[in-house]
Coordinates of C-alpha atoms and ligand atoms in Angstrom, one line a residue:
X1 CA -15.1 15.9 3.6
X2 CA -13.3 16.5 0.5
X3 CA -12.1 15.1 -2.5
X4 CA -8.3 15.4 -3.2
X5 CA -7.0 16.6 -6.9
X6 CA -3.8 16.7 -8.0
X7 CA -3.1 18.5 -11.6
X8 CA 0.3 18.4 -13.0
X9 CA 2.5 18.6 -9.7
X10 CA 5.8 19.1 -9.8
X11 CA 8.5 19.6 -7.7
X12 CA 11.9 19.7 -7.2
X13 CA 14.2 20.2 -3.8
X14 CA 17.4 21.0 -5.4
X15 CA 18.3 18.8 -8.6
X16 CA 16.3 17.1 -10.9
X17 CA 12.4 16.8 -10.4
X18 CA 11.3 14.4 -7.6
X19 CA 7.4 14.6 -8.0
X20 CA 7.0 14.9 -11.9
X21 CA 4.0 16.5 -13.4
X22 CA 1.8 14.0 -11.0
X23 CA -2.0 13.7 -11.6
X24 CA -3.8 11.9 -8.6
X25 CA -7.4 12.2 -7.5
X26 CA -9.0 11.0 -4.2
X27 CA -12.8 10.4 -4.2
X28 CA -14.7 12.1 -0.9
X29 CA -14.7 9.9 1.6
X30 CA -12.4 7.0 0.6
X31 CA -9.2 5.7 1.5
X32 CA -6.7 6.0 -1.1
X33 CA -2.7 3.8 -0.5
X34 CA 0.2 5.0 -2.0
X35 CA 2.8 2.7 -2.2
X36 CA 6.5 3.2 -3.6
X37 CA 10.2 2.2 -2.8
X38 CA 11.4 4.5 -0.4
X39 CA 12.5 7.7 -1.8
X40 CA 10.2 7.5 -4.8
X41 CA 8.3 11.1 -3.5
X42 CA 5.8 10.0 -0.9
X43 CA 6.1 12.4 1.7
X44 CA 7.0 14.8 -0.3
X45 CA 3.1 14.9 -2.0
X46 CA 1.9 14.5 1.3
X47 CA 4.1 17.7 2.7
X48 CA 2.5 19.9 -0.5
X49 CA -0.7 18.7 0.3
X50 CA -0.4 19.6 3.9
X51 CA 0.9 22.7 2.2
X52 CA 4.3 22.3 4.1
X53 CA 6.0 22.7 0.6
X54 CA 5.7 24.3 -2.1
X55 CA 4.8 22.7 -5.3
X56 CA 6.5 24.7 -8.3
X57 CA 4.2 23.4 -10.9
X58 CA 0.5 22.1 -10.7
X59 CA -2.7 22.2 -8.5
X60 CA -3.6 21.4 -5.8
X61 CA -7.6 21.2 -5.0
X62 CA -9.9 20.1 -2.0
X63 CA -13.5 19.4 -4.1
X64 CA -12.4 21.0 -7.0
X65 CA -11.3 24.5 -5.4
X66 CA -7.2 25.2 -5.2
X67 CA -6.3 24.9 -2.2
X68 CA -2.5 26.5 -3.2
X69 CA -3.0 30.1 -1.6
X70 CA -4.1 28.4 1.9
X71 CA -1.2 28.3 4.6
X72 CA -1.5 24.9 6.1
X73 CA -3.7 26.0 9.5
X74 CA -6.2 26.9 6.9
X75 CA -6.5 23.6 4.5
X76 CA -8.4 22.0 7.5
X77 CA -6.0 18.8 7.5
X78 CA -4.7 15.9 9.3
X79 CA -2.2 14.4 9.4
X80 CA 0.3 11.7 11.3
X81 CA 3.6 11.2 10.6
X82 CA 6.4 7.5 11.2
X83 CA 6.7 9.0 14.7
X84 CA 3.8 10.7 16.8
X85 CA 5.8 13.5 17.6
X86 CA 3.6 14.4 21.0
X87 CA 4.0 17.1 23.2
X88 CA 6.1 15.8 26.0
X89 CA 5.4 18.4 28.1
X90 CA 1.3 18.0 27.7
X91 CA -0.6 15.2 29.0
X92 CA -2.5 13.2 26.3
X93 CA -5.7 15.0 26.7
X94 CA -3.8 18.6 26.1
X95 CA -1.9 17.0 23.1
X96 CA -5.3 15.7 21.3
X97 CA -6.8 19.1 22.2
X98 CA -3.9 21.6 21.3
X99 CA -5.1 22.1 18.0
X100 CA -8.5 23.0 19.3
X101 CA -7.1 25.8 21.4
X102 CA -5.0 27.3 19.2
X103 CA -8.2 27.7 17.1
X104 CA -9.2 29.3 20.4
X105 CA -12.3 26.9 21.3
X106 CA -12.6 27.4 24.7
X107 CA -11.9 24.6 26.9
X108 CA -15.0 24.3 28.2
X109 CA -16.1 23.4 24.3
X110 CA -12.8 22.0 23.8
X111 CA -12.9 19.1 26.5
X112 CA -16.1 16.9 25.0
X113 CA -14.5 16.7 21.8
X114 CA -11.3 15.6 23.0
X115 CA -13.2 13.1 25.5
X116 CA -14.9 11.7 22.6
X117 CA -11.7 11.5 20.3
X118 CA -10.0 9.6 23.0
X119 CA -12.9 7.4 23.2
X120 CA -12.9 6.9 19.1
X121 CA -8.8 5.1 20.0
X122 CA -9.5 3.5 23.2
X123 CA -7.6 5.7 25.4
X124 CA -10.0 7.3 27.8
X125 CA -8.2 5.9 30.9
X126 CA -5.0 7.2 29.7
X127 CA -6.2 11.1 29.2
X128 CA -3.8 12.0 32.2
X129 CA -0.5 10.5 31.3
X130 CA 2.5 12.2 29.5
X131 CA 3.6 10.6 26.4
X132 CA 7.1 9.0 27.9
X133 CA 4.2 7.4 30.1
X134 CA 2.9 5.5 27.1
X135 CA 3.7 2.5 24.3
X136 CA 5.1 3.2 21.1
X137 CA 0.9 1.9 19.8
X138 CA -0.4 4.4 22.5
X139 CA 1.5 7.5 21.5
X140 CA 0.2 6.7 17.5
X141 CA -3.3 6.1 18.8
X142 CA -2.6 10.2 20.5
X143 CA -1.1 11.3 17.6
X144 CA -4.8 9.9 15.7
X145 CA -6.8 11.4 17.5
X146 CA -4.6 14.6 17.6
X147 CA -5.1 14.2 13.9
X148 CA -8.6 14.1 13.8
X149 CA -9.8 16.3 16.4
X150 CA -10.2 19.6 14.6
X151 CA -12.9 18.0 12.2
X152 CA -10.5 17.6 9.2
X153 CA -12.0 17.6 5.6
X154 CA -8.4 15.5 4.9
X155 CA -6.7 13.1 6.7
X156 CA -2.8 12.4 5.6
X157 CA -1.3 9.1 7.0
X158 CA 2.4 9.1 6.3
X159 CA 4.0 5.1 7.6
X160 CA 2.1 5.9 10.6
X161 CA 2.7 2.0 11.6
X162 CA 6.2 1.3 10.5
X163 CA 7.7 1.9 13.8
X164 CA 4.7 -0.9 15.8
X165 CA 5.1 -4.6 16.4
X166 CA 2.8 -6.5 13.9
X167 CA -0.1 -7.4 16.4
X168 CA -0.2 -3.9 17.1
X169 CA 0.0 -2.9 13.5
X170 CA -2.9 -5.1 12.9
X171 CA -5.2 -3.5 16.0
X172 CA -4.1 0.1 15.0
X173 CA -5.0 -0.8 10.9
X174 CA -8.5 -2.1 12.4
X175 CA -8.6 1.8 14.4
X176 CA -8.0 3.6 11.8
X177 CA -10.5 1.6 9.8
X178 CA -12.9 2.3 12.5
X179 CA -12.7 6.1 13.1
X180 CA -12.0 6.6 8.8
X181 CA -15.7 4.8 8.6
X182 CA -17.2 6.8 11.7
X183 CA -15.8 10.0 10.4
X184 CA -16.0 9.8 6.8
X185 CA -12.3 11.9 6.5
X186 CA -11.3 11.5 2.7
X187 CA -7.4 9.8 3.5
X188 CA -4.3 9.2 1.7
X189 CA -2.4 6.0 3.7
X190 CA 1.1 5.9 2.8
X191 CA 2.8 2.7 3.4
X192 CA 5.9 0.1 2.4
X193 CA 3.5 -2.8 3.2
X194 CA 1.6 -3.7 0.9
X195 CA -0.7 -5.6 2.5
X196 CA -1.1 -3.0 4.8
X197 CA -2.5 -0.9 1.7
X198 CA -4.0 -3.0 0.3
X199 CA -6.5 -3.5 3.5
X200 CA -6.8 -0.4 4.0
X201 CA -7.7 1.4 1.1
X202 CA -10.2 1.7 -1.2
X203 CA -8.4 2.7 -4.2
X204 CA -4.4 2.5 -3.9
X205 CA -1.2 3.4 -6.6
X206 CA 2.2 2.8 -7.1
X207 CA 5.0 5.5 -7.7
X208 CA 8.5 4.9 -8.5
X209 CA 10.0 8.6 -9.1
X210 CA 7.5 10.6 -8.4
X211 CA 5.1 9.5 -10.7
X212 CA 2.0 6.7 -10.4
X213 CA 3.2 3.5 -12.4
X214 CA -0.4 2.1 -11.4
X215 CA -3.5 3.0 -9.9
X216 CA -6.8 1.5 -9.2
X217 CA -8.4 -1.1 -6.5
X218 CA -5.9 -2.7 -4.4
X219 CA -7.3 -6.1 -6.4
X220 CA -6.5 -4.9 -9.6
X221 CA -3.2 -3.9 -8.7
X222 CA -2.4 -7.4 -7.0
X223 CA -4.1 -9.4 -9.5
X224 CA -3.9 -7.2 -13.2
X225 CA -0.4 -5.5 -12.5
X226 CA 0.0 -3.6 -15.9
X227 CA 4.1 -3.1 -16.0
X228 CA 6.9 -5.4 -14.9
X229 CA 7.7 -3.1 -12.4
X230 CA 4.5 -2.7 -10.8
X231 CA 4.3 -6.6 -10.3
X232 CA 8.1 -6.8 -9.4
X233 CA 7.7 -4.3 -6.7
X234 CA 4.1 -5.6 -5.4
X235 CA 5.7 -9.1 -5.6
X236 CA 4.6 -12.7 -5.0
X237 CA 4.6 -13.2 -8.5
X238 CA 6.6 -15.0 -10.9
X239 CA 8.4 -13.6 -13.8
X240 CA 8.7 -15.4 -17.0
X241 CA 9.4 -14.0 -20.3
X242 CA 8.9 -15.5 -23.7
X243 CA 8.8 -15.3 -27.0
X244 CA 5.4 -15.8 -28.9
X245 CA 5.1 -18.6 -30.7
X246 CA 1.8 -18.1 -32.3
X247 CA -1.2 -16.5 -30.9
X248 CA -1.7 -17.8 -27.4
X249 CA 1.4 -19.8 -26.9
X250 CA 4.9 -18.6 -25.6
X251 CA 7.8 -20.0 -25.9
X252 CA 9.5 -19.5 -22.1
X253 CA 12.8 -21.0 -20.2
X254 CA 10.6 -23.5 -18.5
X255 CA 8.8 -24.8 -22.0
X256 CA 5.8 -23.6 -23.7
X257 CA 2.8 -22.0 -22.1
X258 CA -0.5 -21.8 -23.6
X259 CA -2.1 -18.5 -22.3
X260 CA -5.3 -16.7 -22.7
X261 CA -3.3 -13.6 -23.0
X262 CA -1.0 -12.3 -26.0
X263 CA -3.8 -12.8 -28.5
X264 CA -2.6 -10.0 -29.6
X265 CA 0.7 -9.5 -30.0
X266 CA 2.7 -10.5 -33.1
X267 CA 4.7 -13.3 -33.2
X268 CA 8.0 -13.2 -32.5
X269 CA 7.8 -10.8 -30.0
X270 CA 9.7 -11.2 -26.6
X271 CA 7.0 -10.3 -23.5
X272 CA 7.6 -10.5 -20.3
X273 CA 4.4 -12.2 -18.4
X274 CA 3.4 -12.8 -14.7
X275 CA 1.8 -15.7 -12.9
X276 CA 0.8 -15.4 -9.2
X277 CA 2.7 -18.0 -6.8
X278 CA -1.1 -19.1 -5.4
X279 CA -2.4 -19.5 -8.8
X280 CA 0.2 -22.5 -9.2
X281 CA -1.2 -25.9 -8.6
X282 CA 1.5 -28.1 -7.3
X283 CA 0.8 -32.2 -7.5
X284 CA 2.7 -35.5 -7.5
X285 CA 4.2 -36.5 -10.5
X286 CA 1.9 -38.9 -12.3
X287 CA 0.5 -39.9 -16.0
X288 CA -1.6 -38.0 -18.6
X289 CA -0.8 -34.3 -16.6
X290 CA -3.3 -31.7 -17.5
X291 CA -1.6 -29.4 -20.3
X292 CA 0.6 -26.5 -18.6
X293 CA 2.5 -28.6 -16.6
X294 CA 5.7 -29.1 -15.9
X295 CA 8.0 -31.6 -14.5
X296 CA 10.3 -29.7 -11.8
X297 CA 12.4 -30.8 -8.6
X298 CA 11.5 -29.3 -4.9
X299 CA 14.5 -27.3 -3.8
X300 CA 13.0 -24.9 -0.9
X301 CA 10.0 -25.6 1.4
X302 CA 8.7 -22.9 3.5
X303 CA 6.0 -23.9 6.3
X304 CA 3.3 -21.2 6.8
X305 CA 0.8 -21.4 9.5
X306 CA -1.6 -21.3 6.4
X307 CA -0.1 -22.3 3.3
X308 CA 3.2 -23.2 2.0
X309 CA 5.5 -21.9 -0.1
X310 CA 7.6 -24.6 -2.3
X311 CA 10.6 -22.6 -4.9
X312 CA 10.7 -25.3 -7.6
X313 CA 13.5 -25.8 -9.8
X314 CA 12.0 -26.4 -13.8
X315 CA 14.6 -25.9 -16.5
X316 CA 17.2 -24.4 -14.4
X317 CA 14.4 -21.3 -13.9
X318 CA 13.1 -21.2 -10.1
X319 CA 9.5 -20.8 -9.8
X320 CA 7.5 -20.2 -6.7
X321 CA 4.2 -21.8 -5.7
X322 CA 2.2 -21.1 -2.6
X323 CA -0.2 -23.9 -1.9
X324 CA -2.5 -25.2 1.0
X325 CA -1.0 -26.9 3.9
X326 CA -3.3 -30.6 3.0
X327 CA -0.7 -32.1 1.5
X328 CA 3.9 -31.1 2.0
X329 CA 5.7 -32.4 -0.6
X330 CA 9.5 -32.8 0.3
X331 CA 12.5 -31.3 -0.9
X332 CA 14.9 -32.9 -3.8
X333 CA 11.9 -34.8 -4.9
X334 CA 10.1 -34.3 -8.6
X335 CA 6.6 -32.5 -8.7
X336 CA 4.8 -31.4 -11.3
X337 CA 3.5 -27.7 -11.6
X338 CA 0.8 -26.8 -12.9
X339 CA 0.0 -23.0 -14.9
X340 CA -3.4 -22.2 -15.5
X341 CA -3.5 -20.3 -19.1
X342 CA -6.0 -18.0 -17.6
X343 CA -3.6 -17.1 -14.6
X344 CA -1.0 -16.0 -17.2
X345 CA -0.8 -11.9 -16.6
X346 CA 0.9 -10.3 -20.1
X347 CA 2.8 -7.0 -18.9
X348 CA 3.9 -4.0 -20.4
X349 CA 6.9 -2.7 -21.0
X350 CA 7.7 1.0 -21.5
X351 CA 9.4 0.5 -24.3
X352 CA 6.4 -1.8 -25.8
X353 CA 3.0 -0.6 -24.4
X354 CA 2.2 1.2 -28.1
X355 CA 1.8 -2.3 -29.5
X356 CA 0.8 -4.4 -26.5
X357 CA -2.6 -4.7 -25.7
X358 CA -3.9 -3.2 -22.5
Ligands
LIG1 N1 14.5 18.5 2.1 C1 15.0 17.8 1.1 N2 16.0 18.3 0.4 C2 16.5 17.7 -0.7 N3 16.0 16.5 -1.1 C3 15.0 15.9 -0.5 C4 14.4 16.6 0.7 N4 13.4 15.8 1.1 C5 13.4 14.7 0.3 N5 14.3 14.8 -0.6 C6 14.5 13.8 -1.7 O1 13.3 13.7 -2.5 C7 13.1 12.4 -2.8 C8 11.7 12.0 -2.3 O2 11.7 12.0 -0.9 P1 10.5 11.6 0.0 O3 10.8 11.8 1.4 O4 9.3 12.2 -0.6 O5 10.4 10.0 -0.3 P2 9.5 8.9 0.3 O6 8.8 8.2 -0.8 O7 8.6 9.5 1.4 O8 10.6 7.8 0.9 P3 10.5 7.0 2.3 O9 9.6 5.8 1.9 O10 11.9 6.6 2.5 O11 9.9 7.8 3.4 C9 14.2 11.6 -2.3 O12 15.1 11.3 -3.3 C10 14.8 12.4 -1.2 O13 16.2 12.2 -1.1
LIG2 MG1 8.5 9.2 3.4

C-alpha cells in the first residue's frame, strides 16, 4: 500500500487549465472523497494518476517516489469507473482474472485468487455467468474485484455508484468498506453524494476548478466549512450575512444574532455566516424566549421517516430547520426559532480571508 502525493499538478486538455497547480496527499491505507460539481477536474486527477494522462506540470508520487515515468500497467493501480465496463465476451471469473493473465500468472495460480476475490463481493455462485447475465450492482461488484485482484498498492473509485438504486448503493458502500478494510488498498472515492463521501472516507476535499477549496475529515468539512462555497455546495446549511455590530453580535435580515464567532473581525464589516438546518431548535411561540430567537411563520413542512424539515419564513428571509419527528408543527402558523450562538459558522470569503480569522 501506498501513500498518494500530488505536487503542483497541472493540466490542461485544450484551453485554459482544468487541474491548476493541485497539491493533494493520501495517507497509506486510508480512504480519501473527493467531491466537486461535475466538471470541476475529478476524473481528470484520477486519469493522471492512473497515468492515462499526462500531467504537464507537477508530481505525481506513490510513497514519496514519482510515479510520472511509469506507463499505467506498471503503477500497480485499480481502478473502477461510473460503468463496469466488463468483458462481455468473458464470464465473470475470466473478467476478475484478466489482469492476472496478462501479467502472465498461470491459471493454475490465477484461479485461487480470483475465487477468493469473488468471495471478498459475494459473487461466488455467479463465477460462470456473462455480464448481460448480471444486475447493474453485480457487474460493479465484477468490476471491484476486477479492480482489486492484481494486489493494487492504489485503488481509484471514480462514481462507481452513480448508476445503482439507493439500497444497492448502500450494500455496495458497506462492500467496498469491507474489502478497503480487509485489503488495506490506500483509495481515492470520487462521488456527487456527499453523504456517500462522507461515509466512506477517512479524510475527504472539495474542488471547484481543479483546485481543493477544502480538505480535511468529512466532519470538519460538514460541520467547520471554511468558504461560502464549500458550505453552499456541501449544503443543508443556512446562509445569513451580516454586518457586525460589535464584537460578537451581527446585524442580519432576520434581526441580530449574538455569536461566539467574529470576535475578531472589525466592526462594520459585512460576513457572510452559516448555521446548520439541525442545529435550529424549533418551539411553540410562548413568553420570555431564550435569546436568539426569532418569531417566524411555517410556510413548508417536509415529513422525513426521521426528522422533519420545516422552511420558516422570519423577516421575509426563509430559513430551514430540521428537527425530530416528537412534535409537527403546522404550516401558516407562528413558531419561534431558535439560533444557538455557538452553532453560528463565520466563513470566508476570497476576497476577505487576509483579515478574517481562520
Ligand atoms: N478529453 C477532453 N478534452 C477536452 N476537455 C476535456 C476532456 N475531458 C474533460 N475535459 C474537460 O475538463 C474539465 C474537467 O473534466 P472532468 O471529467 O475531470 O470533470 P469531473 O469533475 O470528473 O466531472 P463529472 O462529475 O461530470 O464526471 C471539464 O470542463 C471537461 O469538459
Ligand atoms: Mg468525472
Amino acid at each position: 500500500m501506498s501513500s498518494i502525493t500530488l505536487v503542483g499538478i497541472t493540466k490542461s486538455y485544450d484551453g485554459p487549465a482544468v487541474i491548476a497547480d493541485l497539491d493533494l496527499h493520501v495517507d497509506t491505507g486510508t480512504v480519501f472523497g473527493l467531491l466537486g460539481p461535475s466538471g470541476c477536474g475529478k476524473t481528470t486527477t484520477l486519469k493522471m494518476i492512473a497515468g492515462l494522462l499526462e500531467p504537464d506540470a507537477g508530481d505525481i508520487r506513490f510513497d514519496g517516489a514519482s510515479v510520472l515515468a511509469l506507463p499505467p500497467e506498471k503503477r500497480r493501480i485499480g481502478m473502477v469507473f461510473q460503468q463496469p465496463l466488463l468483458f462481455p465476451h468473458l464470464n465473470v471469473e475470466q473478467n476478475v482474472g484478466f489482469g492476472l493473465r496478462m501479467q502472465g500468472m498461470r491459471p493454475r495460480d490465477a484461479r485461487p485468487r480470483v475465487r477468493d476475490c469473488l468471495a471478498m463481493v459475494q459473487l461466488e455462485r455467479f463465477a460462470e455467468r456473462f455480464p448481460h447475465q448480471l444486475s447493474g450492482g453485480q457487474q460493479q461488484r465484477v468490476a471491484l474485484a476486477r479492480a482489486v485482484v492484481t494486489d493494487p498498492v492504489v485503488l481509484l473509485l471514480d462514481e462507481p455508484l452513480s448508476n445503482l438504486d439507493s439500497r444497492l448503493r448502500e450494500q455496495m458502500r458497506q462492500l467496498i468498506r469491507g474489502v478497503q478494510e480487509r485489503l488495506k488498498i490506500t483509495t481515492i472515492f470520487v462521488s456527487h453524494d456527499q453523504e456517500e463521501a462522507s461515509e466512506l472516507s477517512d479524510r475527504m476535499a472539495v474542488m471547484f476548478d481543479g483546485r481543493l477549496a477544502q480538505s480535511g475529515r468529512p466532519y470538519d468539512l460538514f460541520m467547520r466549512p471554511e468558504s461560502t462555497a464549500v458550505a453552499r455546495f456541501l449544503g443543508s446549511t443556512n446562509l445569513l450575512e451580516g454586518h457586525v455590530r460589535a464584537p460578537g453580535l451581527l446585524d442580519t435580515p432576520i434581526g441580530p444574532i449574538a455569536v461566539s464567532c467574529a470576535h475578531g473581525v472589525e466592526a462594520g464589516r459585512t460576513v457572510t455566516v452559516s448555521v446548520r438546518w439541525e442545529h435550529l431548535a424549533i418551539r411553540p411561540v410562548s413568553a420570555g424566549e431564550p435569546p436568539n430567537s426569532f418569531c417566524g411563520i411555517v410556510r413548508d413542512v417536509v415529513f422525513g421517516p426521521t426528522r422533519i424539515r420545516y422552511t420558516v419564513e422570519i423577516n421575509d428571509v426563509e430559513i430551514i430547520v430540521v428537527a425530530p419527528t416528537d412534535l409537527e408543527y403546522p404550516r401558516n402558523e407562528p413558531v419561534v426559532v431558535e439560533i444557538p450562538a455557538r452553532h453560528v459558522r463565520l466563513l470566508q470569503e476570497a476576497h476577505a480571508s487576509a483579515t478574517l480569522p481562520g
